[in-house]
Coordinates of C-alpha atoms in Angstrom, one line a residue:
M8 CA 0.0 0.0 0.0
A9 CA 2.8 2.4 0.9
E10 CA 4.6 1.6 -2.4
R11 CA 1.5 2.3 -4.4
F12 CA 1.0 5.6 -2.6
L13 CA 4.6 6.6 -3.3
W14 CA 4.1 5.7 -6.9
F15 CA 1.0 7.9 -7.0
L16 CA 2.9 10.8 -5.6
K17 CA 5.7 10.4 -8.1
V18 CA 3.2 10.4 -11.0
I19 CA 1.6 13.6 -9.7
Y20 CA 5.1 15.2 -9.3
L21 CA 6.0 14.3 -12.9
I22 CA 2.8 15.7 -14.2
I23 CA 3.4 19.0 -12.3
L24 CA 6.9 19.2 -13.7
S25 CA 5.6 18.7 -17.3
L26 CA 3.4 21.7 -17.0
P27 CA 4.6 25.1 -18.4
S28 CA 6.3 27.0 -15.6
P29 CA 3.7 29.9 -15.7
L30 CA 1.0 27.3 -14.8
R31 CA 3.1 25.8 -12.0
G32 CA 3.5 29.3 -10.5
Q33 CA 7.0 28.5 -9.5
N34 CA 9.6 31.1 -9.0
K35 CA 12.4 30.0 -11.3
E36 CA 16.0 30.4 -10.4
L37 CA 17.3 32.8 -13.1
K38 CA 20.9 32.8 -14.3
F39 CA 22.2 35.1 -16.9
N40 CA 25.8 35.7 -18.1
D41 CA 25.1 39.1 -19.9
P42 CA 27.6 41.6 -18.5
G43 CA 25.1 44.5 -18.5
L44 CA 22.6 42.8 -16.3
K45 CA 24.1 44.3 -13.2
D46 CA 23.1 47.8 -14.5
Q47 CA 19.5 46.8 -15.3
W48 CA 18.1 48.3 -12.1
Y49 CA 14.6 48.6 -13.7
L50 CA 14.2 44.8 -13.7
G51 CA 13.7 44.8 -9.9
K52 CA 16.2 42.1 -9.0
N53 CA 17.1 42.4 -5.3
A54 CA 15.5 45.8 -5.2
A55 CA 15.3 47.7 -1.9
D56 CA 12.3 49.7 -3.0
D57 CA 9.4 49.7 -5.5
R58 CA 11.1 52.0 -8.0
H59 CA 11.4 49.5 -10.8
N60 CA 9.1 47.7 -13.2
N61 CA 9.2 44.3 -11.5
I62 CA 10.2 42.5 -14.6
W63 CA 12.4 40.0 -12.7
S64 CA 9.2 38.6 -11.0
A65 CA 7.6 38.1 -14.4
W66 CA 10.7 36.1 -15.6
Q67 CA 10.6 34.0 -12.4
Q68 CA 7.0 33.0 -13.4
G69 CA 8.3 31.7 -16.7
A70 CA 7.2 34.6 -18.9
T71 CA 9.8 35.3 -21.6
G72 CA 7.8 36.5 -24.5
K73 CA 8.1 33.2 -26.3
G74 CA 5.6 32.7 -29.1
V75 CA 4.8 36.4 -29.4
R76 CA 5.6 38.6 -32.4
I77 CA 6.2 42.4 -32.0
A78 CA 6.3 44.8 -34.9
L79 CA 8.6 47.7 -34.1
I80 CA 7.9 50.8 -36.1
D81 CA 10.9 53.1 -36.0
N82 CA 13.7 54.5 -38.2
G83 CA 15.4 51.3 -39.1
V84 CA 17.3 48.7 -37.1
E85 CA 20.8 47.3 -37.3
V86 CA 19.6 43.8 -37.9
T87 CA 23.1 42.4 -38.1
H88 CA 23.8 43.3 -34.4
N89 CA 25.0 40.2 -32.6
D90 CA 22.6 40.7 -29.7
L91 CA 19.6 41.0 -32.0
L92 CA 20.3 38.4 -34.6
D93 CA 18.4 35.6 -32.9
N94 CA 15.2 37.6 -32.4
I95 CA 14.9 39.9 -35.4
V96 CA 12.9 38.2 -38.2
T97 CA 14.2 39.8 -41.4
E98 CA 11.8 37.9 -43.6
S99 CA 8.8 39.7 -42.0
S100 CA 10.5 43.1 -41.7
F101 CA 10.0 46.0 -44.2
N102 CA 10.9 49.6 -45.0
Y103 CA 7.6 51.6 -45.4
G104 CA 9.6 54.8 -45.9
D105 CA 11.1 53.6 -49.2
F106 CA 8.8 50.6 -49.8
N107 CA 11.7 48.1 -50.0
R108 CA 13.5 45.7 -47.7
D109 CA 16.4 48.0 -46.8
L110 CA 16.2 47.7 -43.0
Q111 CA 19.3 49.6 -42.1
P112 CA 19.0 52.7 -39.9
R113 CA 18.3 56.0 -41.6
K114 CA 20.8 58.8 -41.5
T115 CA 18.8 61.0 -39.2
R116 CA 19.6 63.1 -36.1
T117 CA 19.2 59.9 -34.0
P118 CA 20.2 57.0 -36.4
G119 CA 20.5 54.5 -33.6
H120 CA 17.0 55.0 -32.2
G121 CA 15.4 51.9 -33.7
T122 CA 18.3 49.7 -32.8
K123 CA 18.0 50.9 -29.2
M124 CA 14.3 50.2 -29.1
A125 CA 14.8 46.7 -30.6
G126 CA 17.4 45.8 -27.9
I127 CA 15.1 47.0 -25.0
I128 CA 12.5 44.6 -26.3
G129 CA 14.5 41.6 -27.4
M130 CA 18.2 41.5 -26.7
S131 CA 19.2 37.8 -26.5
A132 CA 19.8 36.3 -23.1
N133 CA 22.9 34.4 -22.0
N134 CA 25.2 35.2 -24.9
N135 CA 27.8 37.2 -22.9
Q136 CA 26.8 40.5 -24.6
C137 CA 25.2 43.7 -23.4
G138 CA 22.1 43.1 -21.2
V139 CA 18.9 41.1 -21.4
G140 CA 15.9 42.2 -23.4
I141 CA 12.6 42.4 -21.4
A142 CA 10.9 39.9 -23.8
Y143 CA 14.1 38.0 -24.6
E144 CA 12.3 35.2 -26.4
A145 CA 9.9 37.3 -28.4
K146 CA 10.4 37.8 -32.1
I147 CA 10.6 41.2 -33.7
S148 CA 9.6 42.5 -37.1
A149 CA 11.6 45.7 -37.9
L150 CA 9.4 48.2 -39.7
T151 CA 10.9 51.5 -41.0
F152 CA 8.2 54.2 -40.7
G153 CA 6.9 56.2 -43.6
W154 CA 5.3 59.7 -43.2
T155 CA 2.5 59.2 -45.7
A156 CA -0.9 58.2 -44.5
L157 CA -0.8 55.1 -46.6
A158 CA 2.6 54.0 -45.3
H159 CA 1.4 54.7 -41.7
A160 CA -1.7 52.6 -42.2
Q161 CA 0.0 49.8 -43.9
S162 CA 2.6 49.5 -41.1
Y163 CA -0.3 49.1 -38.6
T164 CA -1.6 46.1 -40.4
H165 CA 1.7 44.6 -41.5
R166 CA 1.5 40.8 -41.5
L167 CA -1.7 41.0 -39.5
N168 CA -2.1 37.3 -39.0
E169 CA 1.4 36.9 -37.7
T170 CA 1.8 39.9 -35.5
D171 CA 0.5 40.3 -31.9
I172 CA 1.8 43.7 -30.9
Y173 CA 2.5 46.9 -32.9
V174 CA 4.7 49.4 -31.1
S175 CA 5.4 52.8 -32.6
T176 CA 8.3 54.6 -31.0
T177 CA 8.3 57.6 -33.3
G178 CA 5.8 60.4 -33.8
P179 CA 5.1 63.8 -35.2
P180 CA 7.3 66.8 -34.4
D181 CA 7.5 67.5 -30.6
N182 CA 7.7 71.3 -30.8
G183 CA 4.3 72.2 -29.3
Q184 CA 3.2 73.7 -32.5
F185 CA 1.9 70.7 -34.5
I186 CA -1.4 68.9 -34.4
A187 CA -1.3 65.5 -36.0
K188 CA -4.8 64.4 -36.5
H189 CA -5.4 60.8 -37.4
T190 CA -6.4 60.1 -41.0
K191 CA -9.2 57.9 -42.2
Q192 CA -6.7 55.4 -43.5
V193 CA -4.9 55.1 -40.2
M194 CA -8.2 54.8 -38.3
K195 CA -9.4 52.1 -40.7
A196 CA -6.1 50.3 -40.0
Y197 CA -6.7 50.4 -36.3
V198 CA -10.2 49.1 -36.7
K199 CA -9.1 46.3 -39.0
G200 CA -6.4 45.4 -36.4
I201 CA -8.7 45.2 -33.4
T202 CA -11.4 43.3 -35.2
K203 CA -9.3 40.9 -37.3
G204 CA -5.9 40.8 -35.8
R205 CA -4.7 37.9 -33.6
R206 CA -7.4 35.6 -35.0
G207 CA -10.1 38.0 -33.9
L208 CA -8.8 38.7 -30.4
G209 CA -7.5 42.1 -31.6
S210 CA -4.0 43.5 -32.3
I211 CA -2.3 45.4 -29.5
Y212 CA -1.2 48.9 -30.4
I213 CA 1.3 50.8 -28.2
R214 CA 2.4 54.4 -28.7
T215 CA 4.9 56.7 -27.2
S216 CA 3.2 59.6 -25.6
G217 CA 5.8 62.0 -27.0
S218 CA 8.9 63.9 -26.0
G219 CA 7.9 67.5 -26.4
G220 CA 7.2 68.3 -22.7
Y221 CA 10.1 70.8 -22.7
H222 CA 8.3 72.7 -25.4
G223 CA 4.9 72.5 -23.8
D224 CA 3.7 69.9 -26.2
H225 CA 0.5 67.9 -25.4
C226 CA 0.1 64.3 -26.4
G227 CA -3.6 64.8 -27.0
A228 CA -2.6 66.7 -30.2
D229 CA -1.4 63.4 -31.7
G230 CA -4.3 61.5 -33.2
T231 CA -2.4 58.1 -33.1
V232 CA -2.1 58.6 -29.3
N233 CA -5.5 60.2 -28.6
N234 CA -7.8 57.4 -29.7
L235 CA -9.6 54.3 -28.4
Y236 CA -7.4 51.7 -29.8
S237 CA -3.8 52.6 -28.9
I238 CA -2.1 52.3 -25.5
A239 CA -0.3 55.5 -24.8
V240 CA 2.8 55.2 -22.5
A241 CA 4.8 57.7 -20.5
S242 CA 8.1 57.6 -18.8
A243 CA 9.0 58.1 -15.1
A244 CA 12.2 58.9 -13.3
K245 CA 13.5 56.7 -10.5
D246 CA 14.0 59.8 -8.3
H247 CA 10.3 60.7 -8.9
S248 CA 11.2 64.0 -10.6
Q249 CA 9.1 64.7 -13.7
T250 CA 11.0 63.7 -16.8
L251 CA 12.2 66.8 -18.8
L252 CA 10.7 65.7 -22.1
G253 CA 7.6 63.9 -21.0
E254 CA 4.2 65.0 -22.2
G255 CA 0.9 64.7 -20.5
C256 CA -2.6 64.1 -21.6
A257 CA -5.8 62.1 -20.7
S258 CA -4.9 59.4 -23.2
I259 CA -1.9 58.1 -21.2
L260 CA -2.7 54.7 -19.8
T261 CA 0.4 53.7 -17.9
S262 CA 4.1 54.6 -17.2
V263 CA 7.3 52.8 -16.6
Y264 CA 10.6 53.8 -15.0
T265 CA 13.1 54.6 -17.8
Q266 CA 15.7 56.8 -16.2
Q267 CA 17.4 57.6 -12.9
T268 CA 16.6 61.4 -12.9
K269 CA 14.7 63.9 -15.0
W270 CA 17.8 64.1 -17.2
F271 CA 19.5 61.4 -19.1
V272 CA 22.9 62.5 -20.2
K273 CA 25.3 60.4 -22.3
G274 CA 28.3 59.3 -20.2
F275 CA 26.9 60.6 -16.9
T276 CA 23.7 58.7 -16.2
K277 CA 22.9 55.0 -16.1
D278 CA 19.4 54.6 -17.5
V279 CA 18.3 51.7 -19.7
I280 CA 20.9 49.5 -21.2
T281 CA 20.4 48.4 -24.8
T282 CA 21.9 47.7 -28.2
D283 CA 23.4 50.5 -30.3
L284 CA 25.0 51.0 -33.7
K285 CA 28.1 49.2 -35.0
G286 CA 27.4 46.3 -32.7
S287 CA 27.8 48.3 -29.6
C288 CA 26.0 48.6 -26.3
T289 CA 24.8 51.7 -24.5
I290 CA 23.3 52.5 -21.1
N291 CA 21.9 55.9 -22.1
S292 CA 18.4 55.1 -23.4
G293 CA 15.4 56.8 -21.7
G294 CA 12.3 58.8 -22.3
S295 CA 8.8 57.9 -23.7
S296 CA 10.1 56.0 -26.7
T297 CA 12.0 53.7 -24.3
A298 CA 8.8 53.5 -22.2
A299 CA 6.8 52.3 -25.2
A300 CA 9.3 49.7 -26.1
M301 CA 9.3 48.5 -22.5
V302 CA 5.6 48.2 -22.3
S303 CA 5.4 46.4 -25.6
A304 CA 7.8 43.8 -24.1
I305 CA 5.9 43.6 -20.8
V306 CA 2.7 42.9 -22.8
A307 CA 4.6 40.2 -24.7
L308 CA 5.4 38.6 -21.4
A309 CA 1.7 38.6 -20.5
L310 CA 0.7 37.2 -23.8
S311 CA 3.3 34.4 -23.5
V312 CA 1.4 33.0 -20.5
N313 CA -2.1 33.6 -21.9
Q314 CA -2.5 33.8 -25.7
Q315 CA -6.2 34.2 -25.4
L316 CA -6.2 37.8 -24.0
T317 CA -8.1 40.2 -26.2
W318 CA -7.0 43.7 -26.9
R319 CA -9.5 44.9 -24.3
D320 CA -8.2 42.4 -21.8
V321 CA -4.7 43.8 -22.2
Q322 CA -5.9 47.4 -21.5
Y323 CA -7.8 46.2 -18.4
L324 CA -4.8 44.3 -17.2
I325 CA -2.5 47.3 -17.6
I326 CA -4.8 49.4 -15.6
K327 CA -5.1 46.8 -12.8
S328 CA -1.3 46.2 -12.8
S329 CA -0.4 49.9 -12.5
N330 CA 0.6 51.3 -9.1
Q331 CA 0.9 54.9 -7.9
N332 CA 4.2 54.1 -6.1
N333 CA 4.0 57.3 -4.0
L334 CA 4.7 59.5 -7.1
P335 CA 4.5 63.1 -5.9
V336 CA 1.7 64.3 -8.1
T337 CA -2.0 64.9 -7.6
W338 CA -4.1 61.8 -8.3
Y339 CA -7.8 62.2 -9.3
T340 CA -10.3 59.4 -8.7
N341 CA -12.5 58.6 -11.7
G342 CA -16.1 57.3 -11.8
V343 CA -15.2 53.7 -10.9
G344 CA -12.8 54.6 -8.1
L345 CA -9.5 54.3 -10.0
R346 CA -6.8 56.9 -9.4
F347 CA -5.4 58.7 -12.5
N348 CA -2.9 61.4 -13.4
S349 CA -2.4 62.9 -16.8
R350 CA 1.4 62.6 -16.7
Y351 CA 1.5 58.9 -15.5
G352 CA -1.9 57.4 -16.4
F353 CA -3.0 54.9 -13.8
G354 CA 0.6 54.6 -12.4
I355 CA 3.7 52.6 -12.9
L356 CA 3.2 49.2 -14.7
D357 CA 4.2 46.2 -12.6
A358 CA 5.2 43.4 -15.0
G359 CA 5.1 40.7 -12.4
K360 CA 1.6 41.6 -11.3
M361 CA 0.4 41.7 -14.9
V362 CA 1.8 38.3 -15.7
T363 CA 0.2 36.9 -12.5
L364 CA -3.2 38.3 -13.3
S365 CA -3.0 37.2 -17.0
K366 CA -2.6 33.6 -16.1
T367 CA -6.1 33.3 -14.6
W368 CA -7.8 36.3 -16.3
K369 CA -11.4 35.9 -17.4
T370 CA -11.9 37.7 -20.7
T371 CA -14.0 40.8 -21.0
G372 CA -14.7 40.0 -24.6
V373 CA -13.6 41.7 -27.8
N374 CA -16.3 44.3 -28.8
M375 CA -16.4 47.6 -27.0
V376 CA -17.8 50.2 -29.4
S377 CA -21.4 51.0 -28.5
Q378 CA -24.1 52.3 -30.8
K379 CA -24.9 56.0 -30.9
V380 CA -27.1 57.2 -28.0
L381 CA -29.3 60.3 -28.3
V382 CA -28.7 62.4 -25.2
T383 CA -31.5 64.6 -24.0
K384 CA -32.0 66.8 -21.0
S385 CA -34.2 64.2 -19.4
M386 CA -31.3 61.8 -19.3

């Protein structure tokens, strides 16, 4: 009898081990040999406070981004970078600026921008290089942006059946003098994505809120931010000062820590470590573009433990996983009792919390657009 009982326990043990680690709920022991890991303070490993994005906890739950495809819309990516080779899918990448397959970074004022964003999302793990990407097992399609409405719209439905998340880390001029209304083509692309993308579950659209705060810019003036379908993301500083370039508006859903102080200065501050041009590594990435890349990777972690989340589920989960973290700003309570601030949205996104909630999340469904309602004085 005792032998049979021991045999039964052994069978149960083997069944538990065969389950994916997110379902087991185990805290995995993580080991990485990437030299920059020691400077990735925002992961939350051995943190003494809550001023991080709790990504380490998400990894411990087995979330790596595996099985998730992210389309990164930026100014080109150095796809030959050794720390990106494993996760950039060149066959599904495209240049919408020139309508060709030249994926190399454009010669702009910030030519390395796209390469930095790609590294934040998907630097390889355990290859003795740079740091570890937040969704280090996700795959990335590198899309070079185009300024025409057609190019913009096409990039938002690129390989719709293969892509889970679209993250745009570029935007209109951040000079406080420019209103970028969304075009009909772009809005049709959004609607197509949320109705047909991800096998009907809806594509996830993530946007940088902008970097024009220094010029008094307002992210509500950007139509690709100020709409129902995209998730607008802001940056926060670890010392809780307001970031110099950050913009505010009612469209911001969440924030992440991207820098140590309101400033990020090359050679002086250690902010977000990532890939850079000529196969190099930098620790000077920050701001709202970095925030958008981070959030896209965190969403990839959530999708990797629950592929059935709808686009609405993701927005709900982000709100429920965002914490105020004692940020020294005024928080306003909305009609359902949630606290909100126009600079930080619903707070700082907690990756570990989002992954935990995602595993047992009951879907809210896909549709959310109601019919028109005639409002009268009697109502």
